[in-house]
mmCIF file of C-alpha atoms in Angstrom:
data_model
loop_
_atom_site.group_PDB
_atom_site.id
_atom_site.type_symbol
_atom_site.label_atom_id
_atom_site.label_comp_id
_atom_site.label_asym_id
_atom_site.label_seq_id
_atom_site.Cartn_x
_atom_site.Cartn_y
_atom_site.Cartn_z
ATOM 1 C CA MET A 1 212.607 -119.319 -1.459
ATOM 2 C CA ALA A 2 211.090 -119.070 -4.891
ATOM 3 C CA LYS A 3 208.418 -116.315 -5.176
ATOM 4 C CA PHE A 4 206.340 -118.167 -7.814
ATOM 5 C CA ASP A 5 205.430 -121.727 -8.499
ATOM 6 C CA ILE A 6 205.510 -121.067 -12.152
ATOM 7 C CA ILE A 7 206.051 -118.252 -14.621
ATOM 8 C CA CYS A 8 204.750 -118.569 -18.163
ATOM 9 C CA PHE A 9 206.446 -117.005 -21.273
ATOM 10 C CA GLY A 10 204.819 -116.497 -24.561
ATOM 11 C CA ALA A 11 201.795 -114.889 -26.240
ATOM 12 C CA CYS A 12 198.769 -112.870 -24.987
ATOM 13 C CA THR A 13 196.170 -112.408 -27.676
ATOM 14 C CA LYS A 14 192.725 -111.127 -28.242
ATOM 15 C CA ASP A 15 190.718 -113.879 -29.946
ATOM 16 C CA ILE A 16 187.803 -113.276 -32.235
ATOM 17 C CA PHE A 17 185.707 -116.354 -32.866
ATOM 18 C CA TYR A 18 183.682 -116.494 -36.067
ATOM 19 C CA ILE A 19 181.190 -119.250 -35.638
ATOM 20 C CA ILE A 20 180.432 -120.464 -39.204
ATOM 21 C CA PRO A 21 177.600 -122.805 -39.951
ATOM 22 C CA GLN A 22 178.537 -126.079 -41.483
ATOM 23 C CA LYS A 23 176.307 -125.644 -44.476
ATOM 24 C CA ALA A 24 178.144 -122.413 -45.474
ATOM 25 C CA LEU A 25 181.296 -124.460 -46.113
ATOM 26 C CA GLY A 26 180.320 -127.856 -47.234
ATOM 27 C CA LYS A 27 182.878 -130.742 -46.575
ATOM 28 C CA LYS A 28 185.977 -128.437 -47.130
ATOM 29 C CA ILE A 29 187.215 -125.205 -45.520
ATOM 30 C CA CYS A 30 187.504 -123.243 -48.751
ATOM 31 C CA PHE A 31 187.279 -119.467 -49.577
ATOM 32 C CA PHE A 32 187.115 -117.850 -52.995
ATOM 33 C CA PRO A 33 187.937 -114.222 -53.871
ATOM 34 C CA GLY A 34 184.679 -112.271 -53.847
ATOM 35 C CA ALA A 35 182.770 -114.683 -51.624
ATOM 36 C CA LYS A 36 180.701 -113.398 -48.770
ATOM 37 C CA LEU A 37 179.791 -115.780 -45.894
ATOM 38 C CA GLU A 38 177.159 -115.203 -43.348
ATOM 39 C CA ILE A 39 178.546 -116.111 -39.806
ATOM 40 C CA LYS A 40 176.278 -117.586 -37.115
ATOM 41 C CA LYS A 41 177.894 -115.935 -34.096
ATOM 42 C CA LEU A 42 180.723 -113.590 -33.153
ATOM 43 C CA LEU A 43 182.545 -114.078 -29.827
ATOM 44 C CA TYR A 44 185.385 -112.479 -28.059
ATOM 45 C CA PHE A 45 187.979 -114.055 -25.786
ATOM 46 C CA SER A 46 191.516 -113.667 -24.620
ATOM 47 C CA GLY A 47 193.985 -116.284 -25.644
ATOM 48 C CA GLY A 48 197.733 -116.934 -26.452
ATOM 49 C CA GLY A 49 199.889 -119.712 -25.039
ATOM 50 C CA ALA A 50 201.220 -117.886 -22.033
ATOM 51 C CA SER A 51 197.807 -116.248 -21.203
ATOM 52 C CA ASN A 52 195.967 -119.605 -21.400
ATOM 53 C CA THR A 53 198.364 -121.642 -19.469
ATOM 54 C CA SER A 54 198.896 -118.930 -16.737
ATOM 55 C CA VAL A 55 195.254 -118.825 -16.044
ATOM 56 C CA GLY A 56 195.100 -122.696 -16.103
ATOM 57 C CA PHE A 57 197.871 -122.821 -13.426
ATOM 58 C CA ALA A 58 196.182 -120.083 -11.253
ATOM 59 C CA ARG A 59 192.967 -121.857 -11.255
ATOM 60 C CA LEU A 60 194.672 -125.021 -10.020
ATOM 61 C CA GLY A 61 196.042 -122.993 -7.106
ATOM 62 C CA LEU A 62 199.697 -122.254 -8.256
ATOM 63 C CA LYS A 63 201.200 -118.979 -7.601
ATOM 64 C CA THR A 64 201.667 -117.901 -11.231
ATOM 65 C CA GLY A 65 203.366 -115.085 -13.102
ATOM 66 C CA ILE A 66 203.436 -114.171 -16.834
ATOM 67 C CA ALA A 67 206.063 -112.655 -19.155
ATOM 68 C CA SER A 68 204.536 -111.428 -22.434
ATOM 69 C CA ALA A 69 203.787 -108.349 -24.647
ATOM 70 C CA ILE A 70 200.580 -106.413 -25.310
ATOM 71 C CA GLY A 71 199.764 -103.185 -26.913
ATOM 72 C CA ASP A 72 198.866 -100.064 -24.965
ATOM 73 C CA ASP A 73 195.231 -100.313 -26.042
ATOM 74 C CA LEU A 74 191.846 -101.429 -25.053
ATOM 75 C CA ALA A 75 192.581 -105.096 -25.733
ATOM 76 C CA GLY A 76 195.672 -104.869 -23.845
ATOM 77 C CA ARG A 77 193.985 -103.377 -20.798
ATOM 78 C CA GLN A 78 191.300 -105.994 -20.935
ATOM 79 C CA ILE A 79 193.848 -108.752 -20.859
ATOM 80 C CA ILE A 80 195.712 -107.246 -18.028
ATOM 81 C CA ALA A 81 192.301 -106.872 -16.052
ATOM 82 C CA GLU A 82 191.439 -110.534 -16.694
ATOM 83 C CA LEU A 83 194.924 -111.624 -15.608
ATOM 84 C CA LYS A 84 194.489 -109.678 -12.243
ATOM 85 C CA LYS A 85 191.101 -111.236 -11.786
ATOM 86 C CA GLU A 86 192.559 -114.810 -12.247
ATOM 87 C CA LYS A 87 195.352 -113.936 -9.736
ATOM 88 C CA VAL A 88 198.072 -113.974 -12.340
ATOM 89 C CA SER A 89 200.857 -111.607 -11.626
ATOM 90 C CA ALA A 90 201.870 -109.733 -14.888
ATOM 91 C CA LEU A 91 205.305 -109.007 -13.646
ATOM 92 C CA GLY A 92 206.911 -109.558 -16.971
ATOM 93 C CA MET A 93 204.337 -107.808 -19.215
ATOM 94 C CA VAL A 94 205.764 -105.431 -21.828
ATOM 95 C CA LYS A 95 203.504 -102.706 -23.146
ATOM 96 C CA ALA A 96 204.021 -101.531 -26.743
ATOM 97 C CA ARG A 97 203.006 -97.906 -27.561
ATOM 98 C CA LYS A 98 203.262 -98.143 -31.195
ATOM 99 C CA SER A 99 201.782 -101.696 -31.709
ATOM 100 C CA ALA A 100 198.394 -103.113 -31.217
ATOM 101 C CA THR A 101 197.816 -106.174 -28.994
ATOM 102 C CA GLN A 102 198.265 -109.433 -30.823
ATOM 103 C CA LEU A 103 194.943 -110.623 -32.588
ATOM 104 C CA SER A 104 193.861 -113.942 -33.557
ATOM 105 C CA VAL A 105 190.776 -114.722 -35.692
ATOM 106 C CA VAL A 106 189.419 -118.182 -34.986
ATOM 107 C CA LEU A 107 187.170 -119.887 -37.563
ATOM 108 C CA THR A 108 185.107 -122.466 -36.015
ATOM 109 C CA GLY A 109 181.629 -123.967 -35.819
ATOM 110 C CA PHE A 110 182.135 -126.545 -38.470
ATOM 111 C CA GLY A 111 183.330 -129.508 -36.402
ATOM 112 C CA ALA A 112 185.817 -130.417 -33.898
ATOM 113 C CA GLU A 113 188.720 -128.652 -35.598
ATOM 114 C CA ARG A 114 189.143 -124.849 -36.320
ATOM 115 C CA VAL A 115 191.404 -122.486 -38.381
ATOM 116 C CA ILE A 116 193.223 -119.742 -36.630
ATOM 117 C CA PHE A 117 194.765 -116.607 -38.395
ATOM 118 C CA THR A 118 197.270 -114.917 -36.074
ATOM 119 C CA HIS A 119 199.682 -111.985 -36.113
ATOM 120 C CA ALA A 120 202.311 -111.906 -33.499
ATOM 121 C CA GLU A 121 204.183 -108.614 -34.265
ATOM 122 C CA ASN A 122 204.409 -107.262 -30.668
ATOM 123 C CA LEU A 123 205.626 -110.521 -29.207
ATOM 124 C CA SER A 124 209.054 -109.510 -30.570
ATOM 125 C CA LEU A 125 209.080 -106.742 -28.193
ATOM 126 C CA LEU A 126 209.408 -109.245 -25.347
ATOM 127 C CA SER A 127 213.233 -108.819 -25.552
ATOM 128 C CA GLU A 128 216.037 -109.867 -23.182
ATOM 129 C CA LYS A 129 216.515 -106.247 -22.165
ATOM 130 C CA LYS A 130 212.868 -105.620 -21.234
ATOM 131 C CA ILE A 131 212.270 -108.587 -19.012
ATOM 132 C CA PRO A 132 212.763 -107.987 -15.251
ATOM 133 C CA TRP A 133 214.954 -111.015 -14.719
ATOM 134 C CA LYS A 134 215.658 -110.227 -10.974
ATOM 135 C CA LYS A 135 211.975 -110.618 -10.319
ATOM 136 C CA LEU A 136 211.655 -113.933 -12.016
ATOM 137 C CA SER A 137 212.029 -116.184 -8.987
ATOM 138 C CA SER A 138 210.176 -119.320 -9.618
ATOM 139 C CA LYS A 139 210.232 -123.198 -9.252
ATOM 140 C CA TRP A 140 209.259 -123.712 -12.823
ATOM 141 C CA PHE A 141 209.164 -121.742 -16.051
ATOM 142 C CA TYR A 142 206.661 -122.684 -18.732
ATOM 143 C CA ILE A 143 207.757 -121.594 -22.269
ATOM 144 C CA SER A 144 205.242 -121.610 -25.098
ATOM 145 C CA SER A 145 205.809 -120.206 -28.600
ATOM 146 C CA LEU A 146 208.077 -117.158 -28.718
ATOM 147 C CA HIS A 147 207.433 -116.992 -32.583
ATOM 148 C CA SER A 148 211.150 -117.700 -33.461
ATOM 149 C CA ASN A 149 212.755 -115.313 -31.030
ATOM 150 C CA PHE A 150 215.514 -117.883 -30.521
ATOM 151 C CA PRO A 151 217.959 -115.468 -28.722
ATOM 152 C CA LEU A 152 215.325 -114.889 -26.070
ATOM 153 C CA LEU A 153 214.596 -118.591 -25.855
ATOM 154 C CA LYS A 154 218.244 -119.255 -25.177
ATOM 155 C CA LYS A 155 218.395 -116.535 -22.598
ATOM 156 C CA ILE A 156 215.352 -117.830 -20.619
ATOM 157 C CA ILE A 157 216.913 -121.319 -20.670
ATOM 158 C CA GLN A 158 220.202 -120.055 -19.482
ATOM 159 C CA PHE A 159 218.691 -117.925 -16.708
ATOM 160 C CA ALA A 160 216.507 -120.929 -15.552
ATOM 161 C CA HIS A 161 219.561 -123.201 -15.552
ATOM 162 C CA LYS A 162 221.616 -120.782 -13.532
ATOM 163 C CA SER A 163 218.826 -120.185 -11.030
ATOM 164 C CA LYS A 164 217.994 -123.991 -10.781
ATOM 165 C CA THR A 165 214.470 -123.318 -12.177
ATOM 166 C CA LYS A 166 212.757 -126.380 -13.869
ATOM 167 C CA ILE A 167 211.649 -125.934 -17.423
ATOM 168 C CA ALA A 168 208.420 -127.010 -19.137
ATOM 169 C CA PHE A 169 208.684 -126.316 -22.918
ATOM 170 C CA ASN A 170 205.791 -126.319 -25.508
ATOM 171 C CA PRO A 171 207.398 -125.070 -28.760
ATOM 172 C CA GLY A 172 205.310 -123.466 -31.511
ATOM 173 C CA SER A 173 205.707 -123.996 -35.206
ATOM 174 C CA ALA A 174 208.404 -121.361 -35.408
ATOM 175 C CA GLU A 175 210.547 -123.129 -32.904
ATOM 176 C CA LEU A 176 209.938 -126.529 -34.303
ATOM 177 C CA GLY A 177 210.914 -125.213 -37.794
ATOM 178 C CA LEU A 178 214.375 -124.683 -36.419
ATOM 179 C CA GLY A 179 214.850 -128.438 -36.374
ATOM 180 C CA LEU A 180 215.807 -130.963 -33.861
ATOM 181 C CA GLN A 181 219.603 -130.363 -34.317
ATOM 182 C CA THR A 182 219.210 -126.611 -33.562
ATOM 183 C CA LEU A 183 216.866 -127.200 -30.626
ATOM 184 C CA SER A 184 218.948 -130.094 -29.025
ATOM 185 C CA THR A 185 220.808 -127.777 -26.629
ATOM 186 C CA ILE A 186 217.449 -126.349 -25.482
ATOM 187 C CA LEU A 187 215.699 -129.762 -25.131
ATOM 188 C CA LYS A 188 218.581 -131.260 -23.123
ATOM 189 C CA LYS A 189 217.899 -128.643 -20.395
ATOM 190 C CA THR A 190 214.159 -129.160 -20.426
ATOM 191 C CA ASP A 191 212.470 -131.031 -17.671
ATOM 192 C CA ALA A 192 209.211 -131.577 -19.525
ATOM 193 C CA LEU A 193 208.457 -131.319 -23.131
ATOM 194 C CA VAL A 194 204.710 -131.126 -24.391
ATOM 195 C CA LEU A 195 203.813 -131.569 -27.933
ATOM 196 C CA ASN A 196 200.856 -132.880 -30.040
ATOM 197 C CA ALA A 197 201.445 -135.670 -32.566
ATOM 198 C CA LYS A 198 201.747 -133.324 -35.506
ATOM 199 C CA GLU A 199 204.409 -131.258 -33.866
ATOM 200 C CA ALA A 200 206.485 -134.130 -32.590
ATOM 201 C CA ALA A 201 206.446 -135.522 -36.278
ATOM 202 C CA LEU A 202 207.607 -131.988 -37.553
ATOM 203 C CA LEU A 203 210.501 -132.019 -35.110
ATOM 204 C CA THR A 204 211.598 -135.617 -35.664
ATOM 205 C CA ASN A 205 210.491 -136.451 -39.220
ATOM 206 C CA LYS A 206 208.920 -139.529 -37.874
ATOM 207 C CA LYS A 207 205.200 -140.347 -37.640
ATOM 208 C CA GLU A 208 204.832 -143.062 -35.122
ATOM 209 C CA ILE A 209 204.219 -141.601 -31.625
ATOM 210 C CA LYS A 210 206.135 -144.273 -29.522
ATOM 211 C CA LYS A 211 209.175 -143.947 -31.687
ATOM 212 C CA ASN A 212 209.019 -140.165 -31.386
ATOM 213 C CA LEU A 213 208.859 -140.534 -27.521
ATOM 214 C CA ARG A 214 211.965 -142.605 -27.807
ATOM 215 C CA ILE A 215 213.826 -140.112 -29.689
ATOM 216 C CA LEU A 216 212.747 -137.014 -27.693
ATOM 217 C CA CYS A 217 213.411 -138.732 -24.395
ATOM 218 C CA LYS A 218 217.155 -138.696 -25.311
ATOM 219 C CA TYR A 219 216.754 -134.946 -24.731
ATOM 220 C CA SER A 220 214.126 -133.937 -22.418
ATOM 221 C CA LYS A 221 213.557 -135.853 -18.976
ATOM 222 C CA ILE A 222 209.723 -136.220 -19.541
ATOM 223 C CA VAL A 223 208.004 -136.029 -22.888
ATOM 224 C CA ALA A 224 204.332 -135.950 -23.439
ATOM 225 C CA ILE A 225 202.552 -136.187 -26.825
ATOM 226 C CA THR A 226 198.867 -135.611 -27.278
ATOM 227 C CA ASN A 227 196.839 -137.121 -30.107
ATOM 228 C CA GLY A 228 193.316 -135.571 -29.798
ATOM 229 C CA LYS A 229 190.580 -138.117 -29.549
ATOM 230 C CA ASN A 230 193.091 -140.894 -29.668
ATOM 231 C CA GLY A 231 194.468 -140.146 -26.264
ATOM 232 C CA ALA A 232 197.783 -138.856 -24.931
ATOM 233 C CA TYR A 233 201.163 -140.550 -24.406
ATOM 234 C CA ALA A 234 204.197 -139.913 -22.232
ATOM 235 C CA ALA A 235 207.659 -141.247 -21.499
ATOM 236 C CA ALA A 236 210.004 -140.776 -18.593
ATOM 237 C CA GLU A 237 213.011 -142.809 -17.222
ATOM 238 C CA GLY A 238 212.516 -145.544 -19.774
ATOM 239 C CA LYS A 239 208.826 -146.109 -19.099
ATOM 240 C CA PHE A 240 205.917 -145.397 -21.317
ATOM 241 C CA PHE A 241 202.365 -144.225 -20.364
ATOM 242 C CA PHE A 242 199.104 -143.944 -22.253
ATOM 243 C CA GLN A 243 195.933 -142.205 -21.339
ATOM 244 C CA LYS A 244 192.826 -142.524 -23.389
ATOM 245 C CA ALA A 245 190.816 -139.456 -24.143
ATOM 246 C CA PHE A 246 187.992 -138.466 -21.748
ATOM 247 C CA LYS A 247 184.615 -138.584 -23.316
ATOM 248 C CA ALA A 248 183.355 -135.094 -24.261
ATOM 249 C CA LYS A 249 181.087 -133.311 -26.638
ATOM 250 C CA VAL A 250 183.624 -131.411 -28.707
ATOM 251 C CA VAL A 251 182.377 -127.978 -29.573
ATOM 252 C CA ASP A 252 185.769 -126.251 -30.315
ATOM 253 C CA THR A 253 189.370 -127.474 -29.906
ATOM 254 C CA THR A 254 190.921 -123.990 -29.248
ATOM 255 C CA GLY A 255 193.224 -124.079 -26.270
ATOM 256 C CA ALA A 256 192.842 -127.954 -25.772
ATOM 257 C CA GLY A 257 196.810 -128.203 -25.861
ATOM 258 C CA ASP A 258 197.277 -125.356 -23.318
ATOM 259 C CA ALA A 259 194.681 -126.995 -21.030
ATOM 260 C CA PHE A 260 196.373 -130.317 -21.174
ATOM 261 C CA SER A 261 199.701 -128.611 -20.574
ATOM 262 C CA SER A 262 198.236 -126.805 -17.463
ATOM 263 C CA GLY A 263 196.973 -130.103 -15.877
ATOM 264 C CA PHE A 264 200.054 -132.109 -16.844
ATOM 265 C CA ILE A 265 202.603 -129.684 -15.586
ATOM 266 C CA TYR A 266 200.571 -128.779 -12.437
ATOM 267 C CA SER A 267 200.670 -132.628 -11.497
ATOM 268 C CA LEU A 268 204.416 -132.843 -11.934
ATOM 269 C CA ILE A 269 204.917 -129.625 -9.813
ATOM 270 C CA LYS A 270 202.777 -131.203 -7.112
ATOM 271 C CA GLY A 271 204.973 -134.301 -7.219
ATOM 272 C CA LYS A 272 202.450 -136.522 -8.959
ATOM 273 C CA SER A 273 203.448 -139.490 -11.120
ATOM 274 C CA VAL A 274 203.619 -139.098 -14.922
ATOM 275 C CA GLY A 275 200.651 -141.361 -15.308
ATOM 276 C CA PHE A 276 198.583 -139.111 -12.953
ATOM 277 C CA ALA A 277 199.787 -136.110 -14.897
ATOM 278 C CA LEU A 278 198.315 -137.731 -18.051
ATOM 279 C CA TYR A 279 194.982 -138.118 -16.289
ATOM 280 C CA ALA A 280 194.969 -134.560 -15.191
ATOM 281 C CA GLY A 281 196.003 -132.982 -18.581
ATOM 282 C CA SER A 282 193.466 -135.066 -20.379
ATOM 283 C CA ALA A 283 190.678 -134.047 -18.003
ATOM 284 C CA ASN A 284 191.463 -130.488 -18.334
ATOM 285 C CA ALA A 285 191.546 -130.574 -21.979
ATOM 286 C CA ALA A 286 188.215 -132.525 -22.267
ATOM 287 C CA SER A 287 186.623 -129.741 -20.159
ATOM 288 C CA VAL A 288 187.923 -126.945 -22.457
ATOM 289 C CA VAL A 289 186.859 -128.389 -25.762
ATOM 290 C CA GLN A 290 183.147 -128.446 -24.582
ATOM 291 C CA PHE A 291 183.013 -124.721 -24.898
ATOM 292 C CA PHE A 292 184.143 -121.815 -27.167
ATOM 293 C CA GLY A 293 187.241 -120.078 -25.947
ATOM 294 C CA ALA A 294 190.513 -121.371 -24.766
ATOM 295 C CA LYS A 295 189.712 -120.778 -21.109
ATOM 296 C CA ASN A 296 186.139 -122.037 -21.046
ATOM 297 C CA LYS A 297 186.214 -124.136 -18.863
ATOM 298 C CA LEU A 298 189.589 -124.613 -17.399
ATOM 299 C CA LEU A 299 189.212 -126.573 -14.143
ATOM 300 C CA ASP A 300 189.997 -125.584 -10.561
ATOM 301 C CA GLN A 301 191.651 -128.001 -8.095
ATOM 302 C CA LYS A 302 188.339 -129.460 -6.885
ATOM 303 C CA GLU A 303 186.899 -129.912 -10.379
ATOM 304 C CA LEU A 304 190.085 -131.606 -11.470
ATOM 305 C CA GLY A 305 190.038 -133.946 -8.626
ATOM 306 C CA ARG A 306 186.398 -134.925 -9.292
ATOM 307 C CA ALA A 307 186.987 -135.430 -12.959
ATOM 308 C CA VAL A 308 190.116 -137.669 -12.471
ATOM 309 C CA GLU A 309 188.416 -139.683 -9.701
ATOM 310 C CA ASN A 310 185.241 -140.153 -11.839
ATOM 311 C CA PHE A 311 187.352 -141.351 -14.790
ATOM 312 C CA ARG A 312 189.068 -143.835 -12.563
ATOM 313 C CA GLN A 313 185.844 -145.311 -11.263
ATOM 314 C CA LYS A 314 184.441 -145.651 -14.677
ATOM 315 C CA ASN A 315 187.472 -147.415 -15.945
ATOM 316 C CA ALA A 316 188.441 -149.467 -12.755
#
């Protein structure tokens, strides 16, 4: 019997949020050498694809593990403490003595979107040799960006296939940059592929979402494509699904994709329909975008159930 419901692979970061007032930027996000901008507020959170989704799954009641890399520093210790508090097992965490924990600087406060500066040096330390493969007994693997570590990506897929572990994949820009042809062997072994509209277009070189769903369903069994306030789409077994976005006051979109993935994949693990999974993913994303930070506020099981039910009643 599998030890975990799901294990998440990818980044753990320390996120610093610079809340910049709109008047400081005008209509465009533009900086000039020598400029000095006063920020409204400074906030600190943890983030990263593996960190965000692992906490999302754990809050929904799944037995969750994580495989990532951090520095042997204060930020790394804070991340480990948070994961422990959230009941996420750091079974595959690699500590780098000579490298700092990955840092992301998030510029936000000027509208729904944000700009993120990130440095992923120590994620490369998450190598095939350092992952405790014998401990990775799980029903599902969730793979987020490995920042172009393609050999590790192939190893995770091979291990999952051999151990009959299902795969959810949310590739980052580095993986998408490899192109559809290079990723095709990976995608054909993927049970659920989650992308946003821009990522899907980057992978297929097509803009129309339904066309991209048709293309990507030739590879992955289930495909979900989010499109922000315009809703979310999915396809499986020749059927198409659409979910309009939940109404929410958007404060910051950081972590919205990870929140959607948590709700969507959680629902599939629980045997729910793809349509229900779109409900759940959209509800979780709508909750997160109302707060600063990628984990504020990820829903638990009861909150997710209420959110989905309320939306159904309003749109019956």
